[in-house]
Amino acid sequence: MQVWPGQMYPLGATYDGAGTNFAVFSEAANRIELCLLHDDGSETAVELRESDAFVRHAYLPGVMPGQRYGFRVHGPYEPQRGHRCNSAKLLLDPYARAMSGVIDWDEAVYGYRFGRPEVRNDLDSAPHTMASVVVNPYFDWGDDRPPRTAYHETVLYEAHVKGLTMRHPELPEELRGTYAALAHPAVIGHLTKLGVTALELMPVHQFVQDHRLVDAGLTNYWGYNTIGFFAPHNAYASWGDRGQQVLEFKTAVRALHQAGIEVILDVVYNHTAEGSHLGPTLSFRGLDNASYYRLSEDRQYYVDTTGTGNSLLMRSPHVLQLVMDSLRYWVQEMRVDGFRFDLAATLARQFHEVDRLSSFFDLVHQDPVVSQVKLIAEPWDVGEGGYQVGNFPPLWTEWNGKYRDTVRDLWRGEPRTLAEFGSRLAGSSDLYQEDGRRPLASVNFVTCHDGFTLRDLVSYNDKHNEANGEDNRDGERYNRSWNCGAEGPTDDPSVRRLRARQMRNLIATLMVSQGVPMLSHGDEFGRSQGGNNNAYCQDNELSWVRWPEPGDRDDSPSSDDAGGPDGEALELLEFVRRMVWLRRDHPVFRRRRFFQGHPAEGAGDELSDIAWFTAGGREMGPRDWQSVHAKSLTVFLNGSSISEPGPRGEPVTDDSFLLLFNAHDQEKEFLVPEHLGRQWQVVVDTDRPRAAADGGGTRVKAGDRLTLTDRSLLVLRRPA
């Protein structure tokens, strides 16, 4: 075999049409062997003799895409000093563009002997672990263009590749649960009709199953257990795992882009799947443990701010390079449109505290590629001082956990909620305005993958996680949920009507709030997980979206009770669609600047851009906001007083709206204020959703008194 010196950059395996360049970093290694793996279980070892800046490299002519490989690192095994090199362990390439196979959790994949962690384990891990794969980087993107949807026009849809597509009745069985399913017209048609503009995919970086879960007969369904930051997860590929997963993912991105849908990845750069000091040796640990991980003062242990056993060392230049190279790769080569960073507070921990001026943020902000895509933070981790909602720097948007909590509290009837609810509805200026950010920094959501689904939020007071095998100890105990009078499924028609109304209240509130709305997959159908609020290990029908059968709809115009679970699901779907498109059609619900509380300059309108009223039609005062039992509110949104111009500098005008919130447990009378407009039309009624559909809502006049059912929301429109 010919071995040429090759190049130190780019890291990983780079195929150029004639051969492959291999490059890998390790400061700890004395010697590194590149192992080419053969289908008969044998391997050919090639020592990487060239070294520049601790990067060892070689070029192998004739090595083609599909070739499986790994590394064996010869160096110190001194856990007490932070070194865990062991040439008996076949290591994955941190920069591998694809990975093949699975880990079977034999003792050989660990660096120590079971029951004797102080004893080095020299069993060969190659037959029991995964392999890195050389991939073909060439792909016909055709006329693909990123949609580049502006934040104020964005509607996010969080989804799991398998969970969204596994039970879709129109998908061929062989495509269900795969990247190819995302590209299927049935899935894309649902997303476009729903009105979402961006698909936020739960982790698709290569992850591994946890040994503990496998032994318990469970799986790491969510995928927050990354081992390959450049490789699409191989189990989601229908075509094969010798590089085909890369082509299949690119095909899905191209199809979604053609439909105008952006692709955003949920990425986990805060830790790896190697876990604690008792975890396996799969890649980073065996290459250069001390360069990749945050180690404690006793260097055989790890600092853990993620709850997973380890945290990546975010002040290491090699870790920072890995993260930035990965982000650029997914933007430039895989053409994704943005990222949601899991436990993003950990990325800002250069030392102990969360630092918004950390090197990671500096690198992102100056990077000409990464800085131009959507950057969404989950602004917390499990470490001390880790809750950082509102504290990320400009360019970043954030999952607004305070929005979620406040909206849930309002509709379940918690006291002293109204003042904060007003702030969340108007874009959370208290969190984002001081550092120059806009309402669009707030990603608003009521539910996500973590916690109750929308239906479970209104059906359970308590979590029911028994299926997870932890005696219901796992998962959040304080869910801000309310079961509407019965725990779990019920045949009581009054409870079912209230639950349906509560789901509509939450969806409608989300879509009329300033900020960027995010839906969780299946909530548009009212999917349930049986009260499980931590379904991370449930790769089964508990977590998969159950698509309703269209033929089961009761279309009787005499009732808003659709009858039967599929009828209820389809009715909710229609309501969600109408709310999403109401938001997309009206810029007054997606302002790019915060409200001023007075008329906009040059608007030619004497009315304020926003105004707040009691149910009796009187402007809200301090006592009204702070009242313990205040649970009703009227909000005026002035479509003639939008301060921000259009893309060509033109004025933006819209219809005006009144939002009438009744979160009381009894019906309440509302007065339509007289000075805001003479004629209004009901366009949303969460109590009678069909009556307000298709422009058929009741017409009301200024001074009219409207009786709102307990826990309901009314939206009135006044044409511009």
XYZ file of C-alpha atoms in Angstrom:
720
model
C 0.000 0.000 0.000
C 1.306 3.430 -0.925
C 1.403 5.950 1.923
C 2.087 9.573 1.100
C 2.693 12.351 3.668
C -0.644 14.054 3.088
C -1.852 17.260 4.755
C -2.704 18.265 8.329
C -5.898 20.020 7.213
C -8.737 19.381 6.912
C -9.015 16.997 9.826
C -10.829 13.718 9.265
C -10.930 11.613 6.096
C -11.078 13.699 2.909
C -11.671 11.946 -0.412
C -10.524 13.888 -3.497
C -11.484 11.503 -6.305
C -8.194 9.603 -6.365
C -7.550 8.754 -2.727
C -8.140 9.890 0.832
C -6.240 12.162 3.198
C -6.428 11.224 6.886
C -5.641 13.686 9.681
C -6.253 13.384 13.409
C -5.292 15.506 16.438
C -3.723 14.152 19.625
C -1.275 15.889 21.880
C -1.147 12.914 24.246
C -0.246 10.194 21.713
C 3.234 8.772 21.248
C 2.145 6.927 18.109
C -1.105 6.607 16.101
C -2.102 3.843 13.724
C -4.759 4.284 11.055
C -6.612 0.968 10.751
C -8.409 0.160 7.499
C -11.153 -2.328 8.315
C -12.153 -5.206 6.050
C -15.452 -7.070 5.845
C -13.850 -10.323 7.032
C -12.995 -8.685 10.371
C -9.313 -8.138 9.599
C -7.599 -4.763 9.470
C -4.624 -3.141 7.801
C -2.660 -0.798 10.061
C -0.806 2.225 8.697
C 1.279 4.301 11.089
C 0.708 8.043 10.751
C 4.320 9.223 10.844
C 3.856 12.813 9.703
C 2.984 15.253 12.494
C 2.360 19.003 12.452
C 1.041 20.891 15.501
C 0.013 17.554 17.089
C -1.954 16.584 13.970
C -0.821 13.267 12.471
C -1.630 12.710 8.826
C -1.163 10.621 5.691
C -2.599 10.344 2.179
C -3.555 6.907 0.865
C -4.025 6.686 -2.909
C -6.868 4.419 -3.981
C -8.777 4.497 -0.680
C -12.332 5.084 -1.816
C -15.700 6.107 -0.303
C -17.244 3.339 1.772
C -13.916 2.366 3.346
C -14.326 1.763 7.085
C -11.506 2.820 9.392
C -10.501 3.696 12.945
C -7.480 4.752 14.989
C -5.347 3.020 17.583
C -3.486 5.408 19.872
C -0.307 4.439 21.682
C 0.374 6.672 24.662
C 0.124 7.042 28.428
C -2.639 5.347 30.378
C -2.506 7.351 33.604
C -6.078 8.182 34.706
C -4.853 10.014 37.804
C -3.083 12.450 35.447
C -5.977 12.620 32.984
C -4.492 10.317 30.308
C -6.450 7.293 29.036
C -4.668 6.129 25.855
C -5.004 2.434 25.093
C -4.064 0.926 21.726
C -6.429 -2.015 22.325
C -9.356 0.325 21.713
C -10.321 1.044 18.099
C -11.275 4.726 18.152
C -13.760 6.623 16.045
C -12.524 9.644 14.134
C -13.947 12.809 15.792
C -14.188 14.286 12.272
C -15.718 11.226 10.577
C -18.395 12.229 8.047
C -20.211 8.914 8.540
C -20.140 6.007 10.968
C -21.102 2.382 10.430
C -22.431 -0.306 12.737
C -23.444 -0.262 16.394
C -21.776 -0.768 19.763
C -22.682 -4.041 21.475
C -21.443 -2.961 24.943
C -19.053 -5.826 25.441
C -16.560 -5.242 28.251
C -13.908 -4.682 25.566
C -15.194 -1.178 24.736
C -14.262 -0.018 28.235
C -10.799 1.026 29.324
C -11.051 -0.839 32.629
C -12.232 -4.255 33.811
C -15.795 -4.532 35.069
C -15.888 -4.378 38.855
C -12.230 -3.290 38.948
C -12.035 0.271 37.562
C -8.408 0.572 38.670
C -7.342 -2.255 36.338
C -6.537 -1.426 32.690
C -8.520 -3.434 30.119
C -6.498 -4.620 27.116
C -9.297 -6.512 25.350
C -9.583 -5.541 21.667
C -12.705 -3.401 21.135
C -12.739 -3.599 17.310
C -15.314 -6.425 17.010
C -17.672 -4.629 19.390
C -17.628 -0.984 18.350
C -18.557 1.254 15.421
C -16.324 2.272 12.530
C -15.676 5.574 10.812
C -16.414 5.711 7.067
C -14.820 7.569 4.159
C -17.590 9.407 2.295
C -18.058 10.824 -1.161
C -18.440 14.591 -0.724
C -19.902 15.159 -4.184
C -23.656 15.713 -4.526
C -25.900 17.262 -7.151
C -27.640 20.100 -5.334
C -29.220 21.331 -8.559
C -30.644 24.819 -8.119
C -30.935 24.481 -4.324
C -31.125 27.782 -2.469
C -31.496 28.296 1.273
C -34.931 29.790 2.006
C -33.400 32.387 4.389
C -36.753 33.020 6.030
C -36.632 36.132 8.193
C -37.141 35.548 11.898
C -40.369 37.571 11.949
C -41.814 35.262 9.298
C -40.568 32.058 10.933
C -42.747 29.356 12.473
C -40.637 26.583 13.991
C -41.721 22.948 14.134
C -39.683 20.732 16.457
C -39.700 17.120 15.294
C -37.996 13.769 15.696
C -37.021 12.074 12.416
C -38.432 8.731 13.483
C -41.233 9.943 15.734
C -42.741 12.170 13.061
C -42.690 9.646 10.250
C -42.859 6.147 11.763
C -46.662 5.845 11.693
C -47.527 7.990 8.693
C -50.078 5.933 6.721
C -49.036 7.334 3.326
C -45.352 6.449 3.667
C -43.919 3.184 2.341
C -42.872 0.980 5.256
C -39.228 0.936 4.183
C -39.017 4.737 4.390
C -40.688 5.251 7.759
C -38.418 6.634 10.430
C -35.744 7.814 7.983
C -34.321 10.930 6.362
C -35.986 9.826 3.133
C -39.363 10.039 4.889
C -38.756 13.739 5.574
C -38.444 14.262 1.824
C -41.685 12.422 1.035
C -44.457 14.615 -0.443
C -46.906 13.478 2.251
C -44.721 14.842 5.055
C -43.703 17.997 3.220
C -47.333 18.585 2.225
C -48.421 18.413 5.855
C -45.761 20.920 6.917
C -46.528 23.404 4.152
C -50.277 23.198 4.708
C -49.735 23.670 8.425
C -47.789 26.832 7.644
C -44.494 26.063 9.365
C -41.365 27.520 7.764
C -38.585 25.668 9.599
C -38.187 22.045 10.645
C -36.134 21.875 13.852
C -34.836 18.313 13.994
C -34.001 16.651 17.277
C -30.425 15.288 17.257
C -29.272 13.776 13.974
C -25.560 13.834 14.765
C -24.382 10.250 15.210
C -25.294 9.110 18.693
C -25.052 5.829 20.557
C -27.364 3.893 22.799
C -26.628 3.982 26.532
C -25.371 0.713 27.994
C -27.792 1.094 30.924
C -30.789 1.552 28.643
C -29.854 -1.363 26.400
C -29.620 -3.647 29.433
C -33.089 -2.449 30.501
C -34.591 -3.154 27.076
C -34.905 0.576 26.311
C -33.178 2.963 23.890
C -31.845 6.485 23.762
C -34.728 7.635 21.565
C -34.128 11.388 21.743
C -30.472 11.096 20.738
C -28.809 13.560 23.114
C -25.776 11.268 23.316
C -23.506 12.377 20.479
C -20.323 10.593 19.434
C -19.938 12.033 15.893
C -20.351 15.761 15.338
C -19.965 15.528 11.538
C -21.874 12.301 10.846
C -25.632 11.922 10.252
C -27.052 9.257 12.562
C -26.847 5.976 10.650
C -30.034 4.387 12.057
C -32.148 7.046 10.310
C -30.882 6.025 6.875
C -32.916 3.727 4.646
C -30.205 3.285 1.988
C -27.271 2.000 4.087
C -24.610 3.211 6.525
C -21.422 3.192 4.419
C -21.870 6.860 3.529
C -25.354 6.535 2.050
C -26.736 8.327 5.104
C -24.937 11.491 3.967
C -26.551 11.413 0.528
C -29.957 10.627 2.016
C -29.760 13.536 4.456
C -28.706 15.928 1.703
C -31.617 14.723 -0.436
C -34.039 15.502 2.402
C -32.589 18.994 2.860
C -32.869 19.676 -0.868
C -36.520 18.566 -0.936
C -37.439 20.642 2.116
C -35.710 23.692 0.653
C -37.681 23.288 -2.569
C -40.826 23.563 -0.436
C -39.499 26.701 1.263
C -38.827 24.928 4.570
C -35.596 25.554 6.456
C -33.763 22.768 8.305
C -32.466 23.531 11.787
C -30.484 20.987 13.795
C -30.670 20.408 17.522
C -26.957 20.015 18.331
C -25.258 18.687 21.455
C -21.777 20.193 21.731
C -21.795 20.273 25.528
C -20.818 16.627 26.145
C -20.194 13.315 24.392
C -21.508 9.767 24.710
C -18.350 8.607 26.509
C -19.916 9.557 29.845
C -18.126 9.634 33.187
C -14.850 7.988 34.233
C -16.788 4.709 34.163
C -17.922 5.225 30.572
C -16.613 3.521 27.408
C -13.529 4.488 25.412
C -14.921 5.209 21.963
C -13.098 8.237 20.542
C -12.132 11.451 22.337
C -11.189 9.769 25.627
C -8.655 7.496 23.965
C -7.274 10.138 21.608
C -6.553 12.909 24.112
C -8.749 12.858 27.200
C -7.274 15.964 28.842
C -7.582 18.119 25.715
C -11.243 17.327 25.077
C -12.857 17.136 28.534
C -13.178 19.302 31.622
C -11.397 17.395 34.341
C -11.750 17.930 38.070
C -8.828 18.619 40.428
C -8.506 14.875 40.798
C -7.956 14.378 37.093
C -9.341 10.869 36.884
C -12.812 12.435 37.255
C -14.841 14.810 35.057
C -16.601 18.106 35.707
C -20.229 17.559 34.774
C -22.585 20.519 34.165
C -24.762 18.537 31.763
C -26.005 15.643 33.883
C -24.426 13.145 31.474
C -21.099 12.392 33.140
C -18.812 14.783 31.259
C -18.560 18.256 29.741
C -16.404 19.304 26.815
C -13.554 21.691 27.620
C -14.790 24.899 26.015
C -11.543 26.784 26.663
C -9.505 24.240 24.686
C -8.592 25.551 21.202
C -8.993 22.029 19.838
C -12.540 21.682 21.190
C -13.440 25.120 19.888
C -11.993 24.211 16.492
C -13.972 20.957 16.495
C -17.234 22.776 17.238
C -16.687 25.525 14.682
C -15.504 23.104 11.985
C -18.598 20.989 12.626
C -20.961 23.957 12.422
C -19.390 25.191 9.189
C -19.520 21.687 7.702
C -23.243 21.341 8.334
C -23.923 24.776 6.826
C -21.621 24.568 3.818
C -21.693 20.863 2.935
C -25.035 19.676 4.333
C -26.732 23.070 3.738
C -28.684 23.308 6.969
C -30.106 26.695 7.924
C -29.367 26.976 11.616
C -28.846 25.302 14.954
C -30.542 24.919 18.309
C -27.817 24.441 20.926
C -28.704 21.956 23.667
C -27.754 23.109 27.197
C -26.089 26.132 25.629
C -25.049 27.620 28.977
C -22.361 24.918 29.146
C -20.829 26.250 25.923
C -20.231 29.562 27.700
C -18.407 27.989 30.658
C -14.744 28.665 29.938
C -13.943 28.152 33.592
C -16.723 27.756 36.179
C -19.256 30.501 35.589
C -21.391 31.120 32.518
C -19.722 33.957 30.580
C -21.506 35.690 27.716
C -18.080 36.996 26.582
C -16.610 33.508 26.303
C -14.395 32.438 23.403
C -17.203 30.362 21.932
C -19.412 33.401 21.400
C -16.469 35.384 20.029
C -15.771 32.685 17.456
C -19.422 32.387 16.407
C -19.893 36.132 16.039
C -16.845 36.681 13.840
C -17.332 33.583 11.709
C -18.539 34.609 8.224
C -20.491 31.350 7.789
C -21.925 30.417 11.177
C -22.897 33.964 12.141
C -25.240 34.152 9.159
C -27.558 31.264 10.064
C -30.190 30.939 12.778
C -28.631 30.447 16.226
C -31.042 29.303 18.929
C -29.939 28.672 22.498
C -31.444 26.415 25.107
C -30.264 28.964 27.682
C -29.663 26.720 30.662
C -27.732 23.707 31.933
C -27.715 21.787 35.219
C -24.641 23.513 36.675
C -24.547 26.284 39.265
C -25.882 29.536 37.795
C -26.949 27.692 34.668
C -30.378 29.325 34.120
C -29.516 32.103 31.656
C -32.787 33.035 29.922
C -32.360 36.561 28.558
C -28.573 36.624 28.994
C -27.263 35.433 25.636
C -25.565 38.009 23.387
C -26.922 39.637 20.207
C -27.299 37.383 17.120
C -28.786 34.699 19.397
C -32.390 33.776 19.938
C -33.434 31.762 22.974
C -35.973 29.172 23.970
C -37.950 31.391 26.318
C -38.680 29.136 29.276
C -40.301 32.045 31.104
C -42.831 32.381 28.285
C -43.712 28.687 28.551
C -44.149 28.843 32.325
C -46.218 32.025 32.361
C -48.637 30.980 29.619
C -49.186 27.640 31.302
C -49.791 29.373 34.638
C -52.325 31.807 33.196
C -54.511 29.154 31.604
C -54.389 26.774 34.573
C -55.570 29.612 36.804
C -52.539 30.562 38.895
C -52.865 33.876 40.814
C -50.639 36.915 40.251
C -49.809 35.881 36.686
C -51.312 38.705 34.629
C -48.448 41.234 34.794
C -45.802 38.804 33.621
C -48.188 37.371 31.043
C -48.530 40.842 29.516
C -44.767 41.090 29.155
C -44.473 37.642 27.571
C -47.344 38.339 25.155
C -45.659 41.554 24.009
C -42.273 39.977 23.279
C -40.480 39.894 26.666
C -38.827 43.298 26.455
C -37.711 42.882 30.082
C -35.449 40.043 28.917
C -34.162 41.253 25.555
C -34.473 45.006 25.063
C -31.565 46.228 27.168
C -28.886 44.466 25.097
C -30.268 45.667 21.780
C -32.178 42.568 20.829
C -35.702 42.536 19.421
C -38.892 40.569 20.188
C -37.628 37.972 17.723
C -34.942 36.948 20.224
C -37.725 35.112 22.047
C -38.559 31.643 20.752
C -41.985 31.162 22.298
C -43.238 27.687 23.062
C -45.750 25.995 25.324
C -44.500 22.433 24.832
C -41.419 20.748 23.397
C -39.917 17.259 23.325
C -38.966 17.578 26.996
C -42.052 17.461 29.224
C -45.743 16.922 28.612
C -47.251 17.046 25.144
C -50.000 19.615 24.592
C -52.760 17.087 25.293
C -51.018 15.684 28.350
C -50.524 19.212 29.672
C -54.316 19.535 29.990
C -54.921 15.882 30.946
C -52.506 15.133 33.801
C -51.609 16.761 37.085
C -48.764 14.321 37.681
C -46.150 12.597 35.555
C -46.568 8.917 34.779
C -43.102 7.709 33.778
C -43.322 4.127 35.038
C -42.411 2.753 31.586
C -38.965 4.345 31.908
C -37.981 1.815 34.569
C -37.010 4.341 37.258
C -40.071 3.980 39.501
C -41.403 7.329 38.236
C -38.483 9.183 39.831
C -37.229 10.669 36.550
C -38.672 13.716 34.798
C -39.785 17.122 36.030
C -42.177 17.014 38.998
C -43.446 20.585 38.638
C -45.086 20.706 35.211
C -47.515 23.641 35.562
C -50.172 21.327 34.169
C -53.859 20.843 35.022
C -55.955 17.799 34.186
C -59.258 19.709 33.917
C -60.896 17.528 36.553
C -59.858 13.978 35.698
C -56.436 12.330 35.594
C -55.742 10.857 32.167
C -58.252 9.545 29.609
C -61.919 10.115 30.386
C -65.324 9.755 28.760
C -66.726 12.750 30.645
C -67.922 15.069 27.836
C -67.541 18.247 29.922
C -63.908 17.434 30.760
C -63.142 16.589 27.140
C -64.681 19.846 25.920
C -62.661 21.826 28.464
C -59.445 20.055 27.495
C -60.061 20.766 23.814
C -60.705 24.429 24.652
C -57.556 24.625 26.775
C -55.447 23.225 23.927
C -56.925 25.839 21.595
C -56.276 28.556 24.201
C -52.608 27.623 24.404
C -52.143 27.408 20.633
C -54.001 30.667 19.995
C -51.985 32.482 22.673
C -48.759 31.205 21.126
C -49.694 32.504 17.685
C -50.797 35.996 18.772
C -47.688 36.554 20.922
C -44.751 38.630 19.712
C -41.635 36.546 19.082
C -40.957 33.367 17.116
C -43.500 30.573 17.759
C -42.483 26.939 17.992
C -44.790 23.935 17.748
C -43.895 20.454 18.952
C -44.561 17.661 16.449
C -47.895 15.966 16.896
C -49.362 18.696 19.085
C -51.400 19.802 16.099
C -53.181 16.442 16.454
C -53.268 16.502 20.256
C -50.970 13.487 20.574
C -50.516 11.916 24.009
C -47.639 10.097 25.701
C -49.905 8.740 28.438
C -48.613 11.284 30.942
C -44.937 10.403 30.370
C -43.054 13.703 30.563
C -39.604 12.225 29.946
C -40.003 9.864 26.991
C -36.294 10.005 26.100
C -36.027 6.206 26.165
C -39.333 5.296 24.508
C -38.666 4.423 20.868
C -42.141 3.001 20.345
C -45.759 4.008 19.783
C -45.799 5.926 23.061
C -43.589 8.567 21.414
C -44.341 8.185 17.713
C -46.893 10.572 16.234
C -50.228 8.885 15.614
C -51.576 10.383 12.400
C -55.396 10.528 12.419
C -57.368 8.793 9.717
C -59.096 11.441 7.538
C -62.250 9.357 7.072
C -63.133 9.387 10.762
C -64.117 13.038 10.890
C -67.644 13.971 11.983
C -68.427 17.047 9.903
C -71.771 17.818 11.494
C -72.142 21.624 11.460
C -74.403 21.569 14.488
C -71.678 20.946 17.044
C -68.092 21.808 17.860
C -67.605 18.324 19.326
C -65.962 16.436 16.459
C -66.721 13.034 17.972
C -64.121 10.308 18.405
C -60.353 10.654 18.837
C -59.593 11.083 15.132
C -62.372 13.626 14.707
C -61.049 15.609 17.662
C -57.521 15.393 16.273
C -58.549 16.678 12.850
C -60.561 19.511 14.368
C -57.558 20.591 16.412
C -55.371 20.341 13.301
C -57.716 22.673 11.414
C -57.637 25.139 14.301
C -53.827 25.097 14.501
C -53.594 25.695 10.754
C -55.931 28.677 10.973
C -53.946 30.180 13.849
C -50.596 29.733 12.090
C -51.895 31.341 8.915
C -53.596 34.150 10.844
C -50.178 34.992 12.260
C -48.439 34.668 8.892
C -51.032 36.893 7.193
C -50.865 39.725 9.740
C -47.636 41.588 10.560
C -49.199 43.066 13.703
C -48.616 39.662 15.379
C -44.964 39.483 14.338
C -43.526 42.888 15.081
C -39.796 43.370 14.556
C -39.552 46.073 17.212
C -40.903 46.313 20.717
C -44.127 48.210 21.356
C -43.680 51.817 22.474
C -47.010 52.292 24.251
C -47.805 55.373 22.143
C -48.661 56.128 18.491
C -45.881 55.440 15.994
C -44.248 58.505 14.422
C -45.756 59.370 11.063
C -48.425 56.700 11.348
C -51.247 59.211 11.099
C -53.078 57.412 13.899
C -53.751 58.903 17.314
C -54.141 55.494 18.936
C -51.243 53.790 20.714
C -49.535 50.826 19.058
C -50.724 48.663 21.975
C -53.225 49.238 24.776
C -54.377 47.153 27.732
C -57.893 47.092 29.173
C -59.831 45.364 31.901
C -62.790 43.216 30.929
C -64.934 46.247 31.730
C -63.219 48.304 29.011
C -61.164 50.510 31.360
C -57.423 50.962 30.753
C -55.376 48.758 33.031
C -53.761 50.425 36.037
C -51.087 49.152 38.477
C -53.682 47.652 40.811
C -55.329 45.785 37.958
C -52.020 44.218 36.941
C -51.091 43.176 40.470
C -54.481 41.934 41.633
C -54.170 38.424 43.059
C -57.240 37.133 41.267
C -56.988 39.075 37.989
C -57.329 36.563 35.174
C -58.973 38.559 32.395
C -57.501 41.029 29.954
C -58.270 42.858 26.712
C -55.335 43.764 24.466
C -55.521 46.199 21.524
C -52.988 45.742 18.722
C -52.957 48.719 16.355
C -52.242 47.685 12.781
C -51.993 51.339 11.712
C -49.169 52.081 14.154
C -46.406 49.669 13.141
C -43.116 51.525 13.463
C -40.831 49.253 11.423
C -40.779 49.695 7.623
C -41.051 47.017 4.956
C -38.020 45.629 3.058
C -37.992 48.592 0.650
C -38.635 51.221 3.291
C -42.373 51.289 2.675
C -44.807 51.737 5.585
C -46.293 48.536 6.971
C -49.971 48.639 7.847
C -52.335 45.925 8.934
C -55.764 45.301 10.371
C -56.168 46.029 14.075
C -57.072 43.362 16.612
C -58.600 42.984 20.050
C -57.528 39.983 22.098
C -59.975 39.050 24.871
C -58.538 36.623 27.452
C -60.779 35.005 30.046
C -58.679 32.638 32.176
C -61.287 32.586 34.988
C -63.087 29.385 35.904
C -66.405 31.161 35.242
C -67.863 32.972 32.262
C -67.144 36.694 32.186
C -68.625 39.701 30.420
C -66.298 41.886 28.326
C -67.035 45.396 27.033
C -65.716 46.262 23.569
C -63.944 49.646 24.110
C -65.708 52.427 22.221
C -62.795 54.594 21.008
C -60.809 51.881 19.190
C -63.110 51.322 16.234
C -66.787 51.021 15.383
C -67.034 47.563 13.778
C -65.270 44.325 14.668
C -65.511 40.722 13.554
C -64.796 37.606 15.600
C -62.028 35.699 13.814
C -61.021 33.325 16.639
C -63.250 31.835 19.307
C -61.605 29.018 21.267
C -64.998 27.982 22.655
C -66.682 27.676 19.260
C -63.818 27.297 16.760
C -65.923 26.404 13.730
C -68.236 29.373 14.180
C -65.303 31.762 13.654
C -63.763 29.857 10.752
C -63.671 31.032 7.151
C -64.697 34.596 7.907
C -68.033 33.539 9.352
C -67.494 34.989 12.817
C -69.973 37.225 14.603
C -69.835 40.965 13.909
C -69.800 43.227 16.954
C -69.817 46.980 17.532
C -68.028 49.297 19.895
C -69.781 49.284 23.244
C -71.158 45.766 22.822
C -70.948 43.396 25.748
C -69.629 39.924 25.001
C -69.903 36.961 27.353
C -66.862 34.711 27.207
C -67.066 31.133 28.411
C -64.803 30.173 31.291
C -61.223 29.713 30.096
C -61.609 30.971 26.575
C -60.055 33.457 24.181
C -61.683 35.687 21.579
C -59.860 37.519 18.778
C -61.654 40.421 17.067
C -60.454 42.027 13.828
C -61.046 45.547 12.552
C -60.088 46.030 8.881
C -57.449 48.673 8.199
